[in-house]
Amino acid sequence: MLHRGHESTDGTDGGELAVPMAWLYAEYIADELLRTGDLMPPTSFEFRAGRDALALTVFLSDTDGELSGIRVISQLENWLSLTAYDQPWQHWVRERMAELTEQAGRSGTRSPDLALAADAWRWLEETELLAPDLDAVPGGGAVADEDDGPKVWTPAWRLGLPLGHLAIHLF
C-alpha cells in the first residue's frame, strides 16, 4: 500500500481519503467532559448516550467550522444553554442536521463528519435505555434504593442529554 501524503480531511480531494476531523474532535471533547465528570463507567450505554448527545451539541453548534481547543472554554455556556432541561434540544438537532444536509447537497460534497453525526443521532433516537422513572414516585414517598424504583424505557438521547449537561457543569 502506497502512502500518497495528500489525503484530504474535508472530502474535497477527488475521492481520496476523507478524515472526519470535525466529528472526531467533537467526540473527543464530549468524551473528555464526561470522563472528567466521572459520572458513569466509560463502557456503559449511558456513557455512550451522554457522549453522543454532547458530541452532537458540540459539532452542530460549530456554525463557523472553527472549533479549536481555545474556543472550547468559551463555548461551555452555549453548550449548557443548548442542553438545558427546558430547551427543545431534539428539535434543534433535527433542524441543524437538515440544514447541514441541505448545504452538503447544494455543494455536491459528501461530508464524513455529517455521516457520523447522522449515525450518532440515529442511535440516540432509535435506542432505548432502561432508566429510573423520575415522574413516578411509588406511594408518594422517596425510594430508598434507586435500583428498586420504577423504571421506564426511554430514548437514549433523553438519558444522555442531562448526563452531558451535568458533565459540562462539573467541568
PDB file of C-alpha atoms in Angstrom:
ATOM      1  CA  MET A   1       0.000   0.000   0.000  1.00  0.00           C
ATOM      2  CA  LEU A   2       1.474   3.296  -1.090  1.00  0.00           C
ATOM      3  CA  HIS A   3       1.290   6.353   1.112  1.00  0.00           C
ATOM      4  CA  ARG A   4       0.493   9.328  -1.053  1.00  0.00           C
ATOM      5  CA  GLY A   5       0.706  12.002   1.621  1.00  0.00           C
ATOM      6  CA  HIS A   6      -2.078  14.185   0.206  1.00  0.00           C
ATOM      7  CA  GLU A   7      -5.216  12.697   1.674  1.00  0.00           C
ATOM      8  CA  SER A   8      -7.950  15.189   2.355  1.00  0.00           C
ATOM      9  CA  THR A   9      -9.561  15.939   5.685  1.00  0.00           C
ATOM     10  CA  ASP A  10     -12.529  17.758   4.210  1.00  0.00           C
ATOM     11  CA  GLY A  11     -13.748  15.468   1.440  1.00  0.00           C
ATOM     12  CA  THR A  12     -12.676  17.759  -1.411  1.00  0.00           C
ATOM     13  CA  ASP A  13      -9.722  15.793  -2.766  1.00  0.00           C
ATOM     14  CA  GLY A  14     -11.374  13.939  -5.628  1.00  0.00           C
ATOM     15  CA  GLY A  15     -12.225  10.627  -3.995  1.00  0.00           C
ATOM     16  CA  GLU A  16      -9.201  10.431  -1.738  1.00  0.00           C
ATOM     17  CA  LEU A  17      -9.434   9.525   1.934  1.00  0.00           C
ATOM     18  CA  ALA A  18     -11.657  11.962   3.828  1.00  0.00           C
ATOM     19  CA  VAL A  19     -10.999  12.104   7.557  1.00  0.00           C
ATOM     20  CA  PRO A  20     -13.947  13.328   9.671  1.00  0.00           C
ATOM     21  CA  MET A  21     -11.845  15.624  11.856  1.00  0.00           C
ATOM     22  CA  ALA A  22     -14.683  17.907  12.994  1.00  0.00           C
ATOM     23  CA  TRP A  23     -16.780  14.978  14.247  1.00  0.00           C
ATOM     24  CA  LEU A  24     -13.797  13.214  15.833  1.00  0.00           C
ATOM     25  CA  TYR A  25     -12.818  16.410  17.630  1.00  0.00           C
ATOM     26  CA  ALA A  26     -16.395  16.971  18.864  1.00  0.00           C
ATOM     27  CA  GLU A  27     -16.490  13.368  20.091  1.00  0.00           C
ATOM     28  CA  TYR A  28     -13.126  13.844  21.842  1.00  0.00           C
ATOM     29  CA  ILE A  29     -14.363  16.980  23.638  1.00  0.00           C
ATOM     30  CA  ALA A  30     -17.554  15.183  24.725  1.00  0.00           C
ATOM     31  CA  ASP A  31     -15.568  12.174  25.930  1.00  0.00           C
ATOM     32  CA  GLU A  32     -13.212  14.355  27.975  1.00  0.00           C
ATOM     33  CA  LEU A  33     -16.086  16.281  29.558  1.00  0.00           C
ATOM     34  CA  LEU A  34     -17.810  13.039  30.593  1.00  0.00           C
ATOM     35  CA  ARG A  35     -14.624  11.391  31.854  1.00  0.00           C
ATOM     36  CA  THR A  36     -13.750  14.473  33.897  1.00  0.00           C
ATOM     37  CA  GLY A  37     -17.214  14.389  35.481  1.00  0.00           C
ATOM     38  CA  ASP A  38     -16.725  10.702  36.379  1.00  0.00           C
ATOM     39  CA  LEU A  39     -20.492  10.168  36.262  1.00  0.00           C
ATOM     40  CA  MET A  40     -20.632   6.672  34.700  1.00  0.00           C
ATOM     41  CA  PRO A  41     -18.300   3.951  33.592  1.00  0.00           C
ATOM     42  CA  PRO A  42     -16.992   4.724  30.083  1.00  0.00           C
ATOM     43  CA  THR A  43     -18.076   1.261  28.942  1.00  0.00           C
ATOM     44  CA  SER A  44     -21.772   1.820  29.731  1.00  0.00           C
ATOM     45  CA  PHE A  45     -24.552   2.593  27.268  1.00  0.00           C
ATOM     46  CA  GLU A  46     -25.410   5.624  29.396  1.00  0.00           C
ATOM     47  CA  PHE A  47     -21.895   6.995  28.860  1.00  0.00           C
ATOM     48  CA  ARG A  48     -22.243   6.459  25.110  1.00  0.00           C
ATOM     49  CA  ALA A  49     -25.598   8.246  25.145  1.00  0.00           C
ATOM     50  CA  GLY A  50     -24.057  11.190  27.004  1.00  0.00           C
ATOM     51  CA  ARG A  51     -21.011  11.270  24.723  1.00  0.00           C
ATOM     52  CA  ASP A  52     -23.090  11.145  21.547  1.00  0.00           C
ATOM     53  CA  ALA A  53     -25.525  13.811  22.785  1.00  0.00           C
ATOM     54  CA  LEU A  54     -22.650  16.093  23.762  1.00  0.00           C
ATOM     55  CA  ALA A  55     -20.720  15.399  20.552  1.00  0.00           C
ATOM     56  CA  LEU A  56     -23.801  16.315  18.512  1.00  0.00           C
ATOM     57  CA  THR A  57     -24.184  19.501  20.535  1.00  0.00           C
ATOM     58  CA  VAL A  58     -20.530  20.433  20.028  1.00  0.00           C
ATOM     59  CA  PHE A  59     -20.489  19.511  16.333  1.00  0.00           C
ATOM     60  CA  LEU A  60     -23.798  21.165  15.405  1.00  0.00           C
ATOM     61  CA  SER A  61     -23.139  24.350  17.385  1.00  0.00           C
ATOM     62  CA  ASP A  62     -19.895  24.967  15.490  1.00  0.00           C
ATOM     63  CA  THR A  63     -21.537  27.030  12.760  1.00  0.00           C
ATOM     64  CA  ASP A  64     -18.292  28.647  11.561  1.00  0.00           C
ATOM     65  CA  GLY A  65     -16.227  25.462  11.332  1.00  0.00           C
ATOM     66  CA  GLU A  66     -13.704  26.974  13.717  1.00  0.00           C
ATOM     67  CA  LEU A  67     -13.854  24.558  16.632  1.00  0.00           C
ATOM     68  CA  SER A  68     -10.495  24.662  18.321  1.00  0.00           C
ATOM     69  CA  GLY A  69      -9.048  23.915  21.720  1.00  0.00           C
ATOM     70  CA  ILE A  70      -9.015  27.577  22.664  1.00  0.00           C
ATOM     71  CA  ARG A  71     -12.713  28.054  21.873  1.00  0.00           C
ATOM     72  CA  VAL A  72     -13.831  25.064  23.940  1.00  0.00           C
ATOM     73  CA  ILE A  73     -13.888  27.016  27.200  1.00  0.00           C
ATOM     74  CA  SER A  74     -15.715  29.925  25.585  1.00  0.00           C
ATOM     75  CA  GLN A  75     -18.372  27.529  24.235  1.00  0.00           C
ATOM     76  CA  LEU A  76     -19.257  25.865  27.551  1.00  0.00           C
ATOM     77  CA  GLU A  77     -22.029  28.361  28.339  1.00  0.00           C
ATOM     78  CA  ASN A  78     -23.515  27.915  24.865  1.00  0.00           C
ATOM     79  CA  TRP A  79     -23.486  24.114  25.265  1.00  0.00           C
ATOM     80  CA  LEU A  80     -25.060  24.441  28.712  1.00  0.00           C
ATOM     81  CA  SER A  81     -27.909  26.515  27.299  1.00  0.00           C
ATOM     82  CA  LEU A  82     -28.444  24.103  24.385  1.00  0.00           C
ATOM     83  CA  THR A  83     -28.579  21.057  26.680  1.00  0.00           C
ATOM     84  CA  ALA A  84     -30.693  22.658  29.413  1.00  0.00           C
ATOM     85  CA  TYR A  85     -33.820  20.815  30.540  1.00  0.00           C
ATOM     86  CA  ASP A  86     -36.268  23.381  29.197  1.00  0.00           C
ATOM     87  CA  GLN A  87     -34.745  23.568  25.716  1.00  0.00           C
ATOM     88  CA  PRO A  88     -36.070  21.640  22.683  1.00  0.00           C
ATOM     89  CA  TRP A  89     -32.674  20.049  22.001  1.00  0.00           C
ATOM     90  CA  GLN A  90     -34.003  17.244  19.802  1.00  0.00           C
ATOM     91  CA  HIS A  91     -35.790  19.742  17.525  1.00  0.00           C
ATOM     92  CA  TRP A  92     -32.633  21.855  17.313  1.00  0.00           C
ATOM     93  CA  VAL A  93     -30.621  18.755  16.339  1.00  0.00           C
ATOM     94  CA  ARG A  94     -33.116  17.812  13.613  1.00  0.00           C
ATOM     95  CA  GLU A  95     -33.092  21.359  12.212  1.00  0.00           C
ATOM     96  CA  ARG A  96     -29.290  21.666  12.211  1.00  0.00           C
ATOM     97  CA  MET A  97     -28.870  18.208  10.651  1.00  0.00           C
ATOM     98  CA  ALA A  98     -31.362  19.160   7.916  1.00  0.00           C
ATOM     99  CA  GLU A  99     -29.531  22.467   7.289  1.00  0.00           C
ATOM    100  CA  LEU A 100     -26.139  20.762   7.038  1.00  0.00           C
ATOM    101  CA  THR A 101     -27.525  18.014   4.807  1.00  0.00           C
ATOM    102  CA  GLU A 102     -29.057  20.629   2.511  1.00  0.00           C
ATOM    103  CA  GLN A 103     -25.781  22.586   2.381  1.00  0.00           C
ATOM    104  CA  ALA A 104     -23.853  19.431   1.531  1.00  0.00           C
ATOM    105  CA  GLY A 105     -26.389  18.599  -1.173  1.00  0.00           C
ATOM    106  CA  ARG A 106     -26.113  22.058  -2.736  1.00  0.00           C
ATOM    107  CA  SER A 107     -22.322  21.925  -2.764  1.00  0.00           C
ATOM    108  CA  GLY A 108     -22.292  18.352  -4.061  1.00  0.00           C
ATOM    109  CA  THR A 109     -19.885  17.155  -1.377  1.00  0.00           C
ATOM    110  CA  ARG A 110     -20.212  14.135   0.858  1.00  0.00           C
ATOM    111  CA  SER A 111     -19.292  15.004   4.420  1.00  0.00           C
ATOM    112  CA  PRO A 112     -17.888  12.147   6.506  1.00  0.00           C
ATOM    113  CA  ASP A 113     -18.438  14.342   9.591  1.00  0.00           C
ATOM    114  CA  LEU A 114     -22.116  14.704   8.806  1.00  0.00           C
ATOM    115  CA  ALA A 115     -22.427  10.975   8.135  1.00  0.00           C
ATOM    116  CA  LEU A 116     -21.011  10.146  11.586  1.00  0.00           C
ATOM    117  CA  ALA A 117     -23.218  12.777  13.220  1.00  0.00           C
ATOM    118  CA  ALA A 118     -26.258  11.265  11.458  1.00  0.00           C
ATOM    119  CA  ASP A 119     -25.271   7.791  12.706  1.00  0.00           C
ATOM    120  CA  ALA A 120     -24.959   9.094  16.274  1.00  0.00           C
ATOM    121  CA  TRP A 121     -28.339  10.847  16.060  1.00  0.00           C
ATOM    122  CA  ARG A 122     -29.987   7.728  14.650  1.00  0.00           C
ATOM    123  CA  TRP A 123     -28.566   5.647  17.522  1.00  0.00           C
ATOM    124  CA  LEU A 124     -29.732   8.201  20.107  1.00  0.00           C
ATOM    125  CA  GLU A 125     -33.254   8.263  18.662  1.00  0.00           C
ATOM    126  CA  GLU A 126     -33.724   4.549  17.970  1.00  0.00           C
ATOM    127  CA  THR A 127     -32.016   3.029  21.009  1.00  0.00           C
ATOM    128  CA  GLU A 128     -33.993   2.822  24.221  1.00  0.00           C
ATOM    129  CA  LEU A 129     -32.354   2.501  27.623  1.00  0.00           C
ATOM    130  CA  LEU A 130     -33.967   1.440  30.881  1.00  0.00           C
ATOM    131  CA  ALA A 131     -33.824   4.379  33.251  1.00  0.00           C
ATOM    132  CA  PRO A 132     -35.394   5.427  36.548  1.00  0.00           C
ATOM    133  CA  ASP A 133     -38.835   6.928  36.040  1.00  0.00           C
ATOM    134  CA  LEU A 134     -38.389  10.352  37.566  1.00  0.00           C
ATOM    135  CA  ASP A 135     -42.061  11.172  37.116  1.00  0.00           C
ATOM    136  CA  ALA A 136     -43.310   8.246  39.203  1.00  0.00           C
ATOM    137  CA  VAL A 137     -42.790   8.112  42.950  1.00  0.00           C
ATOM    138  CA  PRO A 138     -44.349   4.957  44.428  1.00  0.00           C
ATOM    139  CA  GLY A 139     -46.620   5.647  47.382  1.00  0.00           C
ATOM    140  CA  GLY A 140     -45.762   9.327  47.257  1.00  0.00           C
ATOM    141  CA  GLY A 141     -42.524   8.771  49.163  1.00  0.00           C
ATOM    142  CA  ALA A 142     -38.851   8.573  48.337  1.00  0.00           C
ATOM    143  CA  VAL A 143     -37.340   5.333  47.096  1.00  0.00           C
ATOM    144  CA  ALA A 144     -34.550   4.067  49.358  1.00  0.00           C
ATOM    145  CA  ASP A 145     -32.573   2.432  46.564  1.00  0.00           C
ATOM    146  CA  GLU A 146     -32.831   3.815  43.042  1.00  0.00           C
ATOM    147  CA  ASP A 147     -32.460   0.287  41.638  1.00  0.00           C
ATOM    148  CA  ASP A 148     -35.720  -0.661  43.404  1.00  0.00           C
ATOM    149  CA  GLY A 149     -37.697   2.244  41.979  1.00  0.00           C
ATOM    150  CA  PRO A 150     -39.873   2.257  38.885  1.00  0.00           C
ATOM    151  CA  LYS A 151     -38.104   2.140  35.543  1.00  0.00           C
ATOM    152  CA  VAL A 152     -39.133   3.227  32.083  1.00  0.00           C
ATOM    153  CA  TRP A 153     -37.714   2.610  28.605  1.00  0.00           C
ATOM    154  CA  THR A 154     -36.585   5.928  27.167  1.00  0.00           C
ATOM    155  CA  PRO A 155     -34.776   7.046  24.009  1.00  0.00           C
ATOM    156  CA  ALA A 156     -31.026   7.201  24.624  1.00  0.00           C
ATOM    157  CA  TRP A 157     -30.906  10.936  23.957  1.00  0.00           C
ATOM    158  CA  ARG A 158     -33.316  11.579  26.874  1.00  0.00           C
ATOM    159  CA  LEU A 159     -30.845   9.943  29.215  1.00  0.00           C
ATOM    160  CA  GLY A 160     -27.661  11.167  27.538  1.00  0.00           C
ATOM    161  CA  LEU A 161     -28.637  14.823  27.315  1.00  0.00           C
ATOM    162  CA  PRO A 162     -28.959  15.513  31.070  1.00  0.00           C
ATOM    163  CA  LEU A 163     -25.834  13.431  31.661  1.00  0.00           C
ATOM    164  CA  GLY A 164     -23.942  15.606  29.193  1.00  0.00           C
ATOM    165  CA  HIS A 165     -25.391  18.764  30.714  1.00  0.00           C
ATOM    166  CA  LEU A 166     -24.243  17.686  34.172  1.00  0.00           C
ATOM    167  CA  ALA A 167     -20.773  16.830  32.829  1.00  0.00           C
ATOM    168  CA  ILE A 168     -20.430  20.364  31.445  1.00  0.00           C
ATOM    169  CA  HIS A 169     -21.416  21.774  34.860  1.00  0.00           C
ATOM    170  CA  LEU A 170     -18.834  19.613  36.597  1.00  0.00           C
ATOM    171  CA  PHE A 171     -16.104  20.641  34.193  1.00  0.00           C
TER     172      PHE A 171
END
